[in-house]
mmCIF file of C-alpha atoms in Angstrom:
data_model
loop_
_atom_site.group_PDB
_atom_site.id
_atom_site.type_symbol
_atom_site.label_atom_id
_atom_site.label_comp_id
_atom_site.label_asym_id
_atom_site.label_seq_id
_atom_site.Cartn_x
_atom_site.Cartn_y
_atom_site.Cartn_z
ATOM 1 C CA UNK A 931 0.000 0.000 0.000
ATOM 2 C CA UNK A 932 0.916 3.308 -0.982
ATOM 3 C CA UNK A 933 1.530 6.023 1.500
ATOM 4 C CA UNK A 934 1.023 9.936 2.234
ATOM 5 C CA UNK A 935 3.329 11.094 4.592
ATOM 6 C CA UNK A 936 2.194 14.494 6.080
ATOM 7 C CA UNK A 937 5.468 15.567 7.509
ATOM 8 C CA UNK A 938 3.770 18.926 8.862
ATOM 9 C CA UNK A 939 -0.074 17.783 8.865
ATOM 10 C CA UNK A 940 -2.498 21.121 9.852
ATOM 11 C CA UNK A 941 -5.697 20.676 10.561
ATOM 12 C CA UNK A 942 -7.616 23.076 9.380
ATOM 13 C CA UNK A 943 -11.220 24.014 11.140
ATOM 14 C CA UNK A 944 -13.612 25.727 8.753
ATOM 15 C CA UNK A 945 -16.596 27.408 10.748
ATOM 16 C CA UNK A 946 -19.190 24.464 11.436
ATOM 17 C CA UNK A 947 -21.283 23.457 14.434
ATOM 18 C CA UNK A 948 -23.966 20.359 15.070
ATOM 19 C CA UNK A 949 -26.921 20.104 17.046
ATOM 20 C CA UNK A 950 -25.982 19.251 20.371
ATOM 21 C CA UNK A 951 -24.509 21.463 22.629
ATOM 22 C CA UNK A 952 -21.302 20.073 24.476
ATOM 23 C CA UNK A 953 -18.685 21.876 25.041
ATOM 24 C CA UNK A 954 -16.795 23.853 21.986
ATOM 25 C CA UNK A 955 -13.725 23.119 20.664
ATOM 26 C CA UNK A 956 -10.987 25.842 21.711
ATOM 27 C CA UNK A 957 -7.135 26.926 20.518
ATOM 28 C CA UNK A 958 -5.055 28.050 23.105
ATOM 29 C CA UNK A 959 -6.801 31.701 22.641
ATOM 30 C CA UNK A 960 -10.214 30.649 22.923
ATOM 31 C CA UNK A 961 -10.705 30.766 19.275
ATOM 32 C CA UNK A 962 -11.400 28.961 15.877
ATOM 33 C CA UNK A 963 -10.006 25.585 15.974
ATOM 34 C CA UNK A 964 -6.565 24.763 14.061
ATOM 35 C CA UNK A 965 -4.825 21.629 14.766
ATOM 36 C CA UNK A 966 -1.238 21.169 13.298
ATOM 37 C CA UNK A 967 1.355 18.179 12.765
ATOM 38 C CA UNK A 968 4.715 19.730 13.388
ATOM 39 C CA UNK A 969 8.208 18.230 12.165
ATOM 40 C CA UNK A 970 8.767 20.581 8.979
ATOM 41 C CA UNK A 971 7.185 23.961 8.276
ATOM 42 C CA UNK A 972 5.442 22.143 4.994
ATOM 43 C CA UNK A 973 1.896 21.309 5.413
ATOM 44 C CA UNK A 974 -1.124 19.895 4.475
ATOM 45 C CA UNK A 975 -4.550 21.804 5.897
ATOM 46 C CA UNK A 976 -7.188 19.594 7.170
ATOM 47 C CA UNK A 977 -11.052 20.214 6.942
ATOM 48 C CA UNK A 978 -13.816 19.269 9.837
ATOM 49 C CA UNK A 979 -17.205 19.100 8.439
ATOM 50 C CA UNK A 980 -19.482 18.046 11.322
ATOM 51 C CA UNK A 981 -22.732 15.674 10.360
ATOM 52 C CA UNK A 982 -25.311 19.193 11.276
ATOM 53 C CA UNK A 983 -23.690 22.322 10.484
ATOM 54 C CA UNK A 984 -24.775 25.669 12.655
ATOM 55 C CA UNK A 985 -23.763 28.862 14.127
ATOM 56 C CA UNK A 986 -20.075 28.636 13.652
ATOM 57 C CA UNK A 987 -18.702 26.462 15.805
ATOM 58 C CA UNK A 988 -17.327 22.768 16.433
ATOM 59 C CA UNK A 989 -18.000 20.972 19.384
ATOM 60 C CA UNK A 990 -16.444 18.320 21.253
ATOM 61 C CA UNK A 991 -18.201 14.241 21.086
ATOM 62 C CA UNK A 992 -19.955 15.517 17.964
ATOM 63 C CA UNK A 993 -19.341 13.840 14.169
ATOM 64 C CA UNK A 994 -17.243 14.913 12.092
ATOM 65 C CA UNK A 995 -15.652 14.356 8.296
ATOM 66 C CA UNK A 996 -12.056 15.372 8.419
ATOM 67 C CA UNK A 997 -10.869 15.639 4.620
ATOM 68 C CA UNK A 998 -7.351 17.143 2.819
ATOM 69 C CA UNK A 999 -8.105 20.455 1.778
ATOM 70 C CA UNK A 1000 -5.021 21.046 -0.358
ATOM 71 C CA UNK A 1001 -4.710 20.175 -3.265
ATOM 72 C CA UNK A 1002 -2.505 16.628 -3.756
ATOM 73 C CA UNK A 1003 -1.660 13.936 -5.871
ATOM 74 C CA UNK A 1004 -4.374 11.243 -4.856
ATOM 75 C CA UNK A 1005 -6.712 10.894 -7.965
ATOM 76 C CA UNK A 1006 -9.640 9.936 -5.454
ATOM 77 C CA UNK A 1007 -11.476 11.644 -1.960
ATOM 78 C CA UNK A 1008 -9.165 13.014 0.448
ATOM 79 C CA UNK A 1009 -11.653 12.057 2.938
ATOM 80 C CA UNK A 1010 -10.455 10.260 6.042
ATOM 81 C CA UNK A 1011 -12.169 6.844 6.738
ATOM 82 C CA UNK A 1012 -11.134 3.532 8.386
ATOM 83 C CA UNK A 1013 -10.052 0.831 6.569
ATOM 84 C CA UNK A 1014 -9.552 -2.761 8.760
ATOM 85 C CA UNK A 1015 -5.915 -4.021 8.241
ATOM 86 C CA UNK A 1016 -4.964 -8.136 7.984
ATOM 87 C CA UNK A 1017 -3.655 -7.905 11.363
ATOM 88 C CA UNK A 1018 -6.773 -6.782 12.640
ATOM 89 C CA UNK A 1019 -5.927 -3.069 13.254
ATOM 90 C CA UNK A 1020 -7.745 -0.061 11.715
ATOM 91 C CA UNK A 1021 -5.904 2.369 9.859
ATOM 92 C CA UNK A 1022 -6.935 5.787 8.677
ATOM 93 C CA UNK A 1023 -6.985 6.178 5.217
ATOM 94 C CA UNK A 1024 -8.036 8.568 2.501
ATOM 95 C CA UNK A 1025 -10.755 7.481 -0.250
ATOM 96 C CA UNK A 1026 -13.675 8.827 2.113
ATOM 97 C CA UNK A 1027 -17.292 10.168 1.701
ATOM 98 C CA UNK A 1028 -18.087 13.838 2.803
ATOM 99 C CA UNK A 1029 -21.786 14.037 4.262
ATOM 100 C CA UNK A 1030 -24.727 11.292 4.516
ATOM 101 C CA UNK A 1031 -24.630 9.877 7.368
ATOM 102 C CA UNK A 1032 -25.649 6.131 7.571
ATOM 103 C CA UNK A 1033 -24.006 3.195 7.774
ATOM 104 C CA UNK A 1034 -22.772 3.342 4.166
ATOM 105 C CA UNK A 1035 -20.302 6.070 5.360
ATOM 106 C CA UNK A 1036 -19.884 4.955 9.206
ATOM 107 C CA UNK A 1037 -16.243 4.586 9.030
ATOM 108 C CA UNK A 1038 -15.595 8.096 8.008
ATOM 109 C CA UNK A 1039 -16.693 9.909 11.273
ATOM 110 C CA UNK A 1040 -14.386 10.881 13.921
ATOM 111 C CA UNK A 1041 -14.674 13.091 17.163
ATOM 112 C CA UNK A 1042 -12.889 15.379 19.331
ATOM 113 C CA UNK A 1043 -13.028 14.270 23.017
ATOM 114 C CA UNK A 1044 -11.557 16.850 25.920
ATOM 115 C CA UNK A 1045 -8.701 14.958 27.054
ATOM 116 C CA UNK A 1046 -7.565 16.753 30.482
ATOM 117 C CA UNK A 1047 -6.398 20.116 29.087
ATOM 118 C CA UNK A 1048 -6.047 19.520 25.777
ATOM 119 C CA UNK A 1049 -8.068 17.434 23.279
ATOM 120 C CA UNK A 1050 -7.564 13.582 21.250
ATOM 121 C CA UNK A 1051 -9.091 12.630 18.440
ATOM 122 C CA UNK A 1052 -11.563 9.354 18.391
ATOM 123 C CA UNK A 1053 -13.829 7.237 16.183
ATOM 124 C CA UNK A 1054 -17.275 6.557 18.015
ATOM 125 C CA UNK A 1055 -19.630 7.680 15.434
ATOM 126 C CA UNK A 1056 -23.493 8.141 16.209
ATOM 127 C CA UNK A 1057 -24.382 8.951 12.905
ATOM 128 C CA UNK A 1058 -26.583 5.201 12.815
ATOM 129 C CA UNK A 1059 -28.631 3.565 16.598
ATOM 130 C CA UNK A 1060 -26.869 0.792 16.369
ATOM 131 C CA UNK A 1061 -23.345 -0.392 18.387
ATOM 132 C CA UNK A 1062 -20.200 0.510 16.748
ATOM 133 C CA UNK A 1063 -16.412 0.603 17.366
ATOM 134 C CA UNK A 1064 -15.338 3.143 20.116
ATOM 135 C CA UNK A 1065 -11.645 3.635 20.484
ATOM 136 C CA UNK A 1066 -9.045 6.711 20.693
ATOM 137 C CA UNK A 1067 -6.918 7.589 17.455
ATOM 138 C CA UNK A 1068 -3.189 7.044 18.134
ATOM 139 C CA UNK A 1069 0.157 6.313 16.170
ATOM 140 C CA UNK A 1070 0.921 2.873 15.167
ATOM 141 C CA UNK A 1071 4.233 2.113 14.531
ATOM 142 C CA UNK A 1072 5.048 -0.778 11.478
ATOM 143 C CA UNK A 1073 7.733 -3.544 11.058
ATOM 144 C CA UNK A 1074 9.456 -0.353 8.972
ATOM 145 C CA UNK A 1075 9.478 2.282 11.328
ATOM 146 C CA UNK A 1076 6.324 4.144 9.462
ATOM 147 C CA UNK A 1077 3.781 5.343 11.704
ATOM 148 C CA UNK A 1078 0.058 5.358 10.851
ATOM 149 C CA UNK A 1079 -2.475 6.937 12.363
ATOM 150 C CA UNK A 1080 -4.706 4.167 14.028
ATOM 151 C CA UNK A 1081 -7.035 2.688 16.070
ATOM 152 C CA UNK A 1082 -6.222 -0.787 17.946
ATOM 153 C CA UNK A 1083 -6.216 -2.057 21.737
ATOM 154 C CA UNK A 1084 -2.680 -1.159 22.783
ATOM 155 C CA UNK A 1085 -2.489 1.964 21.141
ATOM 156 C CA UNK A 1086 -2.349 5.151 23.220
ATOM 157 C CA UNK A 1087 -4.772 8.145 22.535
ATOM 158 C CA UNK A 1088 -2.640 11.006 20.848
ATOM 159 C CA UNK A 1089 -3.196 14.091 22.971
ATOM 160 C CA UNK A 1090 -2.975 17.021 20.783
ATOM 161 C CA UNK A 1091 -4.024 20.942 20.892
ATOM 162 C CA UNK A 1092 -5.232 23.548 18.634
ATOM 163 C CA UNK A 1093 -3.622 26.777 17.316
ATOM 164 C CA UNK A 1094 -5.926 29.556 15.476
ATOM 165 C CA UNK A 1095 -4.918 29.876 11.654
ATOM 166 C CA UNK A 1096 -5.384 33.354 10.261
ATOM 167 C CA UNK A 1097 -5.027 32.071 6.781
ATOM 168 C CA UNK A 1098 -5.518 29.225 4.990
ATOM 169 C CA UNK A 1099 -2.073 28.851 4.272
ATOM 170 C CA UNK A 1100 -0.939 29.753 7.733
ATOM 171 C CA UNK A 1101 1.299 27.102 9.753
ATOM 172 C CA UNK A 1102 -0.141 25.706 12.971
ATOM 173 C CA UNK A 1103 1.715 23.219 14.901
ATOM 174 C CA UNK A 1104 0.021 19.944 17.010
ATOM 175 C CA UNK A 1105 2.062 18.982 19.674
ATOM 176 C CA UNK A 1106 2.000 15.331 20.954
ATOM 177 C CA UNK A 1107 3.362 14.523 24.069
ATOM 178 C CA UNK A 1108 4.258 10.716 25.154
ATOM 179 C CA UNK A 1109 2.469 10.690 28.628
ATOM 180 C CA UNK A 1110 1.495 13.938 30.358
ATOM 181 C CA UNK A 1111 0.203 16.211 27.874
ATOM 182 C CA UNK A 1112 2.193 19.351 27.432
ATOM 183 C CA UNK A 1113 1.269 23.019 29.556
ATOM 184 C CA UNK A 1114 0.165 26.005 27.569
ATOM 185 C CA UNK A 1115 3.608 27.573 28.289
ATOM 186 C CA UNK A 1116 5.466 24.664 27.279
ATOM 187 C CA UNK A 1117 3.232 24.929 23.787
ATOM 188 C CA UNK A 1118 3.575 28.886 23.004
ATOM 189 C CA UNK A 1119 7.345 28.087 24.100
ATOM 190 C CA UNK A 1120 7.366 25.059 21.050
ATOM 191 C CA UNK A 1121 5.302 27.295 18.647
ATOM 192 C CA UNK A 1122 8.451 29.836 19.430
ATOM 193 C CA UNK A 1123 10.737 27.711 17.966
ATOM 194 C CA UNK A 1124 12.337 27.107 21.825
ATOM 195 C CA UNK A 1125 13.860 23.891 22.788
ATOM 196 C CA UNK A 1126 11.903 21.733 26.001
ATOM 197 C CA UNK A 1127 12.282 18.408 26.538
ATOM 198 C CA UNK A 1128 8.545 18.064 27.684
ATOM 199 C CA UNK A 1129 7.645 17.730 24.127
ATOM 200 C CA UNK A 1130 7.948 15.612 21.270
ATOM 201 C CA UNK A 1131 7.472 15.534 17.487
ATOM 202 C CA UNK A 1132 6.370 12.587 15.697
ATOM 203 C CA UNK A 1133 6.324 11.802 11.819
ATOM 204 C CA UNK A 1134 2.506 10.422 10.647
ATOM 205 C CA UNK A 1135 1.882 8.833 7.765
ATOM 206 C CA UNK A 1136 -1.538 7.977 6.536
ATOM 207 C CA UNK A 1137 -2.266 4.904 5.113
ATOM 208 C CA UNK A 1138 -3.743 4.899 1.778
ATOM 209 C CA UNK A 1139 -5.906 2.520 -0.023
#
């Protein structure tokens, strides 16, 4: 299987809202939700399309499409869905359908769950009343060092946080921290281009069909 590697993957939050009325989704100034893969300053923004769009926000435990809004060189969707690997894991992959919820297009909603002070990214869709997979979205490491973006038992929920884009080309960084998720300071002090060792930068790669 082919890969994408986003080497600095930003996600890009587009103003959209649902129904219910959890929490919203904050950066670290109480605004518009960016979220950002940092290891170079190259980058690929992300779109969050929730399954009821209102008022201009995204909340938290609500559906959502997540899809490449760049352009790239995959002929098909960018759309992020799950795609069951041979060894039994799930692996996010592009090929995706934006909208209609159902259970033709289950495995292509995600959420963003509060995770202490920062935020993680899961699949638990309630887009159909029946039971479905619930799990946190980590990084899966192969046989050849690649790391994919994943769900599976043993895999630990990537903590990451959100930085306000004022463009769309604009460079946002997500921080991922092994255990204890990283302090605001330690976060404005990484988006400064300082050196802390409370931090750490991973490369993802994205599976692709």
């Amino acid at each position: 299987m082919k890969t994408i590697p986003l080497l600095s993957l930003s996600f890009l939050l587009f103003t959209f809202t649902t129904s219910a009325r959890p929490d919203p989704v904050f950066d670290i100034y109480v605004a518009d939700v960016i979220q950002q893969y940092f290891e170079t300053f190259d980058s690929l923004p992300l779109t969050f399309s929730p399954s009821i769009q209102r008022r201009g926000e995204v909340h938290i435990s609500n559906d959502l499409n997540i899809k490449v809004s760049a352009k790239t060189s995959c002929a098909q969707s960018t759309v992020w869905k799950l795609a069951k690997q041979s060894n039994g894991m799930w692996f996010v992959t592009t090929g995706g359908v934006e909208g209609n919820p159902g259970f033709e297009t289950i495995t292509n909603w995600f959420k963003i769950e509060k995770y202490g002070s920062d935020y993680k990214l899961a699949f638990c869709p309630n887009v159909v009343d029946a039971p479905v997979l619930c799990k946190d979205l980590g990084i899966h490491v192969d046989e050849d060092g690649k790391r994919h973006l994943a769900l599976g038992d043993e895999i630990p929920a990537l903590t990451v946080m959100f930085k306000r884009a004022k463009t769309l080309q604009t460079v946002v960084i997500l921080i991922s921290k092994r255990s204890i998720p990283p302090s605001i300071d330690n976060f404005r002090s990484e988006i400064g281009m300082d050196e802390t060792s409370s931090l750490s930068k991973i490369s993802l790669k994205l599976q692709k069909p």
